[in-house]
mmCIF file of C-alpha atoms and ligand atoms in Angstrom:
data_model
loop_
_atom_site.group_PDB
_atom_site.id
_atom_site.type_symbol
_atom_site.label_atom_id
_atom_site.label_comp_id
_atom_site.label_asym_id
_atom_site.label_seq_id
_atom_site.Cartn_x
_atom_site.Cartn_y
_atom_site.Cartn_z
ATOM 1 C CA UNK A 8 0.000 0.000 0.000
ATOM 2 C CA UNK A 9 1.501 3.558 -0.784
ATOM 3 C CA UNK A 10 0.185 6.375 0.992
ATOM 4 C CA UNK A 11 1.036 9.819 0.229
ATOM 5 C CA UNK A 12 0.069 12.419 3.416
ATOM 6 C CA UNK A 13 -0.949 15.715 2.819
ATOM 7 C CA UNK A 14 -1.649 18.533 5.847
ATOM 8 C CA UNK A 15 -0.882 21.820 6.885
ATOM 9 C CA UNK A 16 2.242 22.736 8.215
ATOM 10 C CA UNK A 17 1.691 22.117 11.848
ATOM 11 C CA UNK A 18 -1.177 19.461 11.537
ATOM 12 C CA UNK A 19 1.399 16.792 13.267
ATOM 13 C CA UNK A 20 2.032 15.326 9.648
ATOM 14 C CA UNK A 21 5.580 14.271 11.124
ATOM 15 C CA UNK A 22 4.230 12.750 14.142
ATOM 16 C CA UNK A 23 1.840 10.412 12.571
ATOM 17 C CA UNK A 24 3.952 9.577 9.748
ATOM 18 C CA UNK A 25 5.872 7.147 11.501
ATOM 19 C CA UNK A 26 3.202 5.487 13.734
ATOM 20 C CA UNK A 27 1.105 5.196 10.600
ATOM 21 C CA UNK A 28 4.181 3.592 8.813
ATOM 22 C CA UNK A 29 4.569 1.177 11.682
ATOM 23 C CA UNK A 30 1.060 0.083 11.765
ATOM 24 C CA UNK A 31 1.173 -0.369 8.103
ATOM 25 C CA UNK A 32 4.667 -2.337 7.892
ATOM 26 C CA UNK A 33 6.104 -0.082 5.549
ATOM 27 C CA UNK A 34 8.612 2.985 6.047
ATOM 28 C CA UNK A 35 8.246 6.299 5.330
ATOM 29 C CA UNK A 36 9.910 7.769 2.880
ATOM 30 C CA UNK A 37 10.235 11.938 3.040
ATOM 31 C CA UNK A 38 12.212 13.555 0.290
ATOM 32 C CA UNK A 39 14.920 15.285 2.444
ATOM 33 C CA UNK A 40 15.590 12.046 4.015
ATOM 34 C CA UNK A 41 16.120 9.991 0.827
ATOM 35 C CA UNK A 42 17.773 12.870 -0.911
ATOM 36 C CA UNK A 43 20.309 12.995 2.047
ATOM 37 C CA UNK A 44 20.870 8.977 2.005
ATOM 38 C CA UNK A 45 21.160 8.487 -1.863
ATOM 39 C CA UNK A 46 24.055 11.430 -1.711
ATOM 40 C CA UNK A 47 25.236 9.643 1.585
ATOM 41 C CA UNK A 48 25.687 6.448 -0.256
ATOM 42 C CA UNK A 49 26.629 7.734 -3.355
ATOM 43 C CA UNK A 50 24.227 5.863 -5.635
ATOM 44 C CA UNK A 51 24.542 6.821 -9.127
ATOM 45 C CA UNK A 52 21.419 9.341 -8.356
ATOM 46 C CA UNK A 53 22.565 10.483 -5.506
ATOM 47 C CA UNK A 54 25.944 11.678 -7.127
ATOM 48 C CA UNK A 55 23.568 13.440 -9.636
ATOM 49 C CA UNK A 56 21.461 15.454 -6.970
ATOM 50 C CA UNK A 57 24.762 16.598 -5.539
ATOM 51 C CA UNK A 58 26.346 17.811 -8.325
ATOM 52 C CA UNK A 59 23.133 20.015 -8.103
ATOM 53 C CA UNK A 60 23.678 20.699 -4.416
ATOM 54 C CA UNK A 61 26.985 21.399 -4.519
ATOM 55 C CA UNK A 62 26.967 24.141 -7.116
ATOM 56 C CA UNK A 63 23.554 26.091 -4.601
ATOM 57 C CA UNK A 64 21.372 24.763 -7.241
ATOM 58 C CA UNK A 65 18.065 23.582 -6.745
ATOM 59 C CA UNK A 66 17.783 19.341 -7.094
ATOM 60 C CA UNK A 67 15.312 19.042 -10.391
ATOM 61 C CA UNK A 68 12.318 16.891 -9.894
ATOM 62 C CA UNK A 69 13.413 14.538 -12.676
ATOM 63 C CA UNK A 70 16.258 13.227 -10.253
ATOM 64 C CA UNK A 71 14.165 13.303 -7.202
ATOM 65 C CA UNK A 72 11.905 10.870 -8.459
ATOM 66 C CA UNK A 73 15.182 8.925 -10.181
ATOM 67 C CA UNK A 74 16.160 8.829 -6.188
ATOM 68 C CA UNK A 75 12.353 8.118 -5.616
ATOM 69 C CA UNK A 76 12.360 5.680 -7.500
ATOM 70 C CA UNK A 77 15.495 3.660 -5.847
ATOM 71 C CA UNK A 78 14.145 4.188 -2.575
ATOM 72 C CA UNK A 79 10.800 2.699 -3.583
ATOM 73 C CA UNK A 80 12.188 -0.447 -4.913
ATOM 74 C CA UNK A 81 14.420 -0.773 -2.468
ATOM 75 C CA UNK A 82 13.903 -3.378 1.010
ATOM 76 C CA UNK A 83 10.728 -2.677 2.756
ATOM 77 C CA UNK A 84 9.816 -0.070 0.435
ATOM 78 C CA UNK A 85 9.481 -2.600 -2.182
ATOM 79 C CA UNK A 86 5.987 -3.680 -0.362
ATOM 80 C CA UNK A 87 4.938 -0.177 0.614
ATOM 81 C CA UNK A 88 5.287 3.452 1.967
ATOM 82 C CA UNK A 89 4.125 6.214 3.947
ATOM 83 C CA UNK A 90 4.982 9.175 1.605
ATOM 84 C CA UNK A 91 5.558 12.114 3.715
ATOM 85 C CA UNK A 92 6.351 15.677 1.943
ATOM 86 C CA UNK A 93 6.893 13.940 -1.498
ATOM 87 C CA UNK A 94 4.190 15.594 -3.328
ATOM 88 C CA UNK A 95 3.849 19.484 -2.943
ATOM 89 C CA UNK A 96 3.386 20.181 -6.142
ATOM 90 C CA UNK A 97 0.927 18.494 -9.685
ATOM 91 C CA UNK A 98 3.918 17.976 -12.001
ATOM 92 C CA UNK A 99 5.232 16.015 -8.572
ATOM 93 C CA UNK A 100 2.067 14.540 -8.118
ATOM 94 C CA UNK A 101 2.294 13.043 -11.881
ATOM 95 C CA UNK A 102 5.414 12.189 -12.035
ATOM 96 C CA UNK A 103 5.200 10.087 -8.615
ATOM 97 C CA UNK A 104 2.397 8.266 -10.583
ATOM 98 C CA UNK A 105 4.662 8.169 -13.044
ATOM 99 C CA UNK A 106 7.463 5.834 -10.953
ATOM 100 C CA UNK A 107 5.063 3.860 -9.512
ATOM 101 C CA UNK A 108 3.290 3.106 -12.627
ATOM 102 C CA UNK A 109 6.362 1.605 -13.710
ATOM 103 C CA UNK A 110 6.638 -0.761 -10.627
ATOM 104 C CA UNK A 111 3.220 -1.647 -11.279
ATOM 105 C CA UNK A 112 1.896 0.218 -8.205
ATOM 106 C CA UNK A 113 -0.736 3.123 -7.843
ATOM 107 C CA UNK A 114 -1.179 5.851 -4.853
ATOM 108 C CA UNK A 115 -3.806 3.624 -2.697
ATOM 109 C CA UNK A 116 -4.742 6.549 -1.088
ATOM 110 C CA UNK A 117 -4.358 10.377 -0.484
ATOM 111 C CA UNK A 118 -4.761 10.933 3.688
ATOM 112 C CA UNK A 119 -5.366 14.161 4.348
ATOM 113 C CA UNK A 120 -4.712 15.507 7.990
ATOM 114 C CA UNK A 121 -7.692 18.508 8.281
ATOM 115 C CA UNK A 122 -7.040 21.311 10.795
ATOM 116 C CA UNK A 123 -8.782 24.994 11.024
ATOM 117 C CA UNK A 124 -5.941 27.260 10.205
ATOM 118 C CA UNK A 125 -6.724 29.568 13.628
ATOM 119 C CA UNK A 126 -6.039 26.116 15.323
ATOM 120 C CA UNK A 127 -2.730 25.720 13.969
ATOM 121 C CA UNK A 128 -2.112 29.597 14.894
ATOM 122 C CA UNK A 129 -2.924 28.646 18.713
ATOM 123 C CA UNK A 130 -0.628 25.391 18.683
ATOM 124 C CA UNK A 131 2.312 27.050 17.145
ATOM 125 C CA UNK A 132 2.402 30.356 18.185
ATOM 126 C CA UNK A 133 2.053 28.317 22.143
ATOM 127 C CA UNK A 134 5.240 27.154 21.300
ATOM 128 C CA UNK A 135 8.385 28.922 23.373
ATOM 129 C CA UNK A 136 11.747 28.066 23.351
ATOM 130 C CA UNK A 137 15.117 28.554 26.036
ATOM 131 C CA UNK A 138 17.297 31.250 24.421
ATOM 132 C CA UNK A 139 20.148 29.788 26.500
ATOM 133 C CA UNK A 140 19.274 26.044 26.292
ATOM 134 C CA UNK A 141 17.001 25.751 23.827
ATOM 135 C CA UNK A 142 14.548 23.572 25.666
ATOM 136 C CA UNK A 143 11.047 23.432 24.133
ATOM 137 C CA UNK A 144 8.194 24.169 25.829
ATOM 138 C CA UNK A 145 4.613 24.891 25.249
ATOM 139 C CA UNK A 146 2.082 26.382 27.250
ATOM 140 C CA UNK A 147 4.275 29.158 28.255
ATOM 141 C CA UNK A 148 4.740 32.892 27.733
ATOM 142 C CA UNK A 149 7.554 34.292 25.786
ATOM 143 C CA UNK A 150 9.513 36.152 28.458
ATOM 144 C CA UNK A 151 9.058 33.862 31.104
ATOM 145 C CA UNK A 152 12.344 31.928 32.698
ATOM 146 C CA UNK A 153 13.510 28.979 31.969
ATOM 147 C CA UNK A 154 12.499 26.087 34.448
ATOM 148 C CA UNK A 155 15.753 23.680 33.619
ATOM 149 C CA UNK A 156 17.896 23.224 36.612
ATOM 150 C CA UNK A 157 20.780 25.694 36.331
ATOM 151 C CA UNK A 158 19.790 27.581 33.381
ATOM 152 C CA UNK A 159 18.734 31.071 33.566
ATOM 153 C CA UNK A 160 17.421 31.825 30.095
ATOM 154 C CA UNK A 161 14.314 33.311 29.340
ATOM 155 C CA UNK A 162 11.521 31.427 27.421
ATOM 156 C CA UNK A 163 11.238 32.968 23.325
ATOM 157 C CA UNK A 164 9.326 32.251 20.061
ATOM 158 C CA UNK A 165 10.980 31.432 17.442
ATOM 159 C CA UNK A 166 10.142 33.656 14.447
ATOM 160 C CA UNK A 167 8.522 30.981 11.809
ATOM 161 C CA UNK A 168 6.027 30.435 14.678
ATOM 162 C CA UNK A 169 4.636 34.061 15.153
ATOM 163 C CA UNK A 170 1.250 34.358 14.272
ATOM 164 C CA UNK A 171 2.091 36.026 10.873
ATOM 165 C CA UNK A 172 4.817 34.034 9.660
ATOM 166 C CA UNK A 173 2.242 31.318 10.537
ATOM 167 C CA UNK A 174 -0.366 32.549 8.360
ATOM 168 C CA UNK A 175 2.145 33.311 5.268
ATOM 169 C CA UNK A 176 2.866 29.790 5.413
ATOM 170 C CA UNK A 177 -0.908 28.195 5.752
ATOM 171 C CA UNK A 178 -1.486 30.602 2.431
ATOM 172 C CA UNK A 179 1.969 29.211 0.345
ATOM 173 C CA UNK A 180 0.040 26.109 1.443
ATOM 174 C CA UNK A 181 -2.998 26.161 0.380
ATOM 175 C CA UNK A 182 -2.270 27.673 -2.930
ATOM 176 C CA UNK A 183 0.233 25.002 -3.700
ATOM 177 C CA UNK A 184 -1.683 22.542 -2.355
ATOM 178 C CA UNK A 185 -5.604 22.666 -3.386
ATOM 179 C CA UNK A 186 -4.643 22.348 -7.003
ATOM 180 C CA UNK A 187 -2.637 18.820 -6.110
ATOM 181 C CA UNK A 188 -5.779 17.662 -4.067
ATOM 182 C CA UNK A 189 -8.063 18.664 -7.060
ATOM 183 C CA UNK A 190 -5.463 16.516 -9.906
ATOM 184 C CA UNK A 191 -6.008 13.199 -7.287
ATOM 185 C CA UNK A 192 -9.257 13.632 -7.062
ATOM 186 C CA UNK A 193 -9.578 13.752 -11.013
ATOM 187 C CA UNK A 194 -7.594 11.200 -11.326
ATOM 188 C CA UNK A 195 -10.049 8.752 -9.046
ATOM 189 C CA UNK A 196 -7.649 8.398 -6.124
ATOM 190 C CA UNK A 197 -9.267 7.727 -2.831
ATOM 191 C CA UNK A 198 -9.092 10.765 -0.873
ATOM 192 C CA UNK A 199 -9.281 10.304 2.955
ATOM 193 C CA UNK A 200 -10.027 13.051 5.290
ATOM 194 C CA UNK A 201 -8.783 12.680 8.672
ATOM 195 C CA UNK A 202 -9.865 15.317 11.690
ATOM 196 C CA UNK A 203 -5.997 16.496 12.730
ATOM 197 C CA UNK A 204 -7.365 17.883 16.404
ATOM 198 C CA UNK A 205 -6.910 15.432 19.075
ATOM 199 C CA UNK A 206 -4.392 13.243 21.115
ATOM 200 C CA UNK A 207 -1.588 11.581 18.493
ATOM 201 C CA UNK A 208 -2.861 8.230 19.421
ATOM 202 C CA UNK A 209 -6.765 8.516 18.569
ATOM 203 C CA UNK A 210 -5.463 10.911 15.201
ATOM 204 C CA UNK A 211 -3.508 7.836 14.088
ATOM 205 C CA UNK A 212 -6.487 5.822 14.624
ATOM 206 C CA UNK A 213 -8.694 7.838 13.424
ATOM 207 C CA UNK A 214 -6.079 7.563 10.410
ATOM 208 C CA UNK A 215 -6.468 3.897 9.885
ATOM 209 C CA UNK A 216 -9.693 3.860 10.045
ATOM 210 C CA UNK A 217 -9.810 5.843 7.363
ATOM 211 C CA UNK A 218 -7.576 4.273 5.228
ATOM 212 C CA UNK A 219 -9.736 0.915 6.062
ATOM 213 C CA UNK A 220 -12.537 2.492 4.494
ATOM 214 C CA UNK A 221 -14.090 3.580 7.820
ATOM 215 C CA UNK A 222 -14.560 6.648 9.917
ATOM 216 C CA UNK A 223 -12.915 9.463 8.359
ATOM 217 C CA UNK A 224 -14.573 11.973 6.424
ATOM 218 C CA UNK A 225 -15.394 12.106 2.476
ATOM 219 C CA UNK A 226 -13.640 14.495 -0.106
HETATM 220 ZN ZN1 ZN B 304 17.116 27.081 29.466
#
């Protein structure tokens, strides 16, 4: 089963990518990671992308989904995978069809994590951080000190999570994003809605329901 996730930034994509993938018996493949492994390696892609790389060049999707490719047929992979941040974009979303097409596999299903954007807004801009330590926290005021033994640093957001930066990125979002959505559904890919707002546990089930064809919500 291949899975591609879609959801806002801060809709706990990366959290429930992994538990989803473990439930499933299949890894999860994010394009950073296998980028960074096929150069790591030095597969004959992964010398490609870092010619790229190395000159400050942007990696061309054509080799990403060479490297795409590898990973998919590769181990575990070869049965399955959670794919998490691999599609932003409709000429991505083709040409992943595109690879797995030629290993005779289809996207099984588009899961969608669905959070209100003024959500998001409250969960992010709740997170602080130690300017001294750089402990996380959440639930705390910026300003406030730092409650690690021996440190006396004072609590900060960082500046992607202000509420403006916040909303910049829900927009790049949802204008890259709806027009992907729209392409699967055209193309007759199931399309699985999942409510993001909850404890990580009951989202993940919540999740495979979903992709078992219950709960969940319609397109
Ligand atoms: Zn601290």
């Amino acid at each position: 089963m291949d899975i591609v996730l879609f959801g806002k930034p801060g809709a706990g994509k990366g959290t429930q990518a992994p538990k989803l993938a473990q439930a499933l018996g299949v890894p999860t493949l994010a394009t950073g990671d296998v980028l960074r492994a096929a150069v790591r390696e030095g597969t004959r892609r992964g010398l490609e992308a870092k010619a790229y790389m190395d000159r400050g060049d942007l990696v061309p999707d054509e080799v990403i989904l060479g490297i795409m490719q590898e990973a998919l047929s590769a181990g575990d992979a070869a049965r399955g995978s959670v794919l998490d941040g691999v599609v932003r974009t409709t000429p991505q979303a083709e040409g992943l069809e595109r690879v797995l097409r030629g290993l005779g596999r289809k996207v099984d299903a588009v899961l969608v994590f669905d959070i209100d954007d003024e959500e998001i807004v409250r969960r992010l801009s709740g997170r602080t951080v130690c300017d001294t330590c750089q402990t996380p926290y959440t639930g705390r005021t910026a300003g406030e000190a730092c409650t690690r033994p021996g440190c006396t640093g004072k609590l900060v957001r960082r500046k992607d999570d202000d509420p403006e930066a916040i909303r910049n990125r829900l927009a790049v979002y949802q204008r890259q994003t709806a027009p992907v959505l729209d392409w699967y559904r055209g193309n007759g890919a199931r399309i699985a809605v999942v409510d993001a707002v909850g404890a990580p546990e009951e989202v993940t089930r919540r999740a495979l329901g979903a992709l078992d064809g219950k709960g969940g919500k319609g397109p």
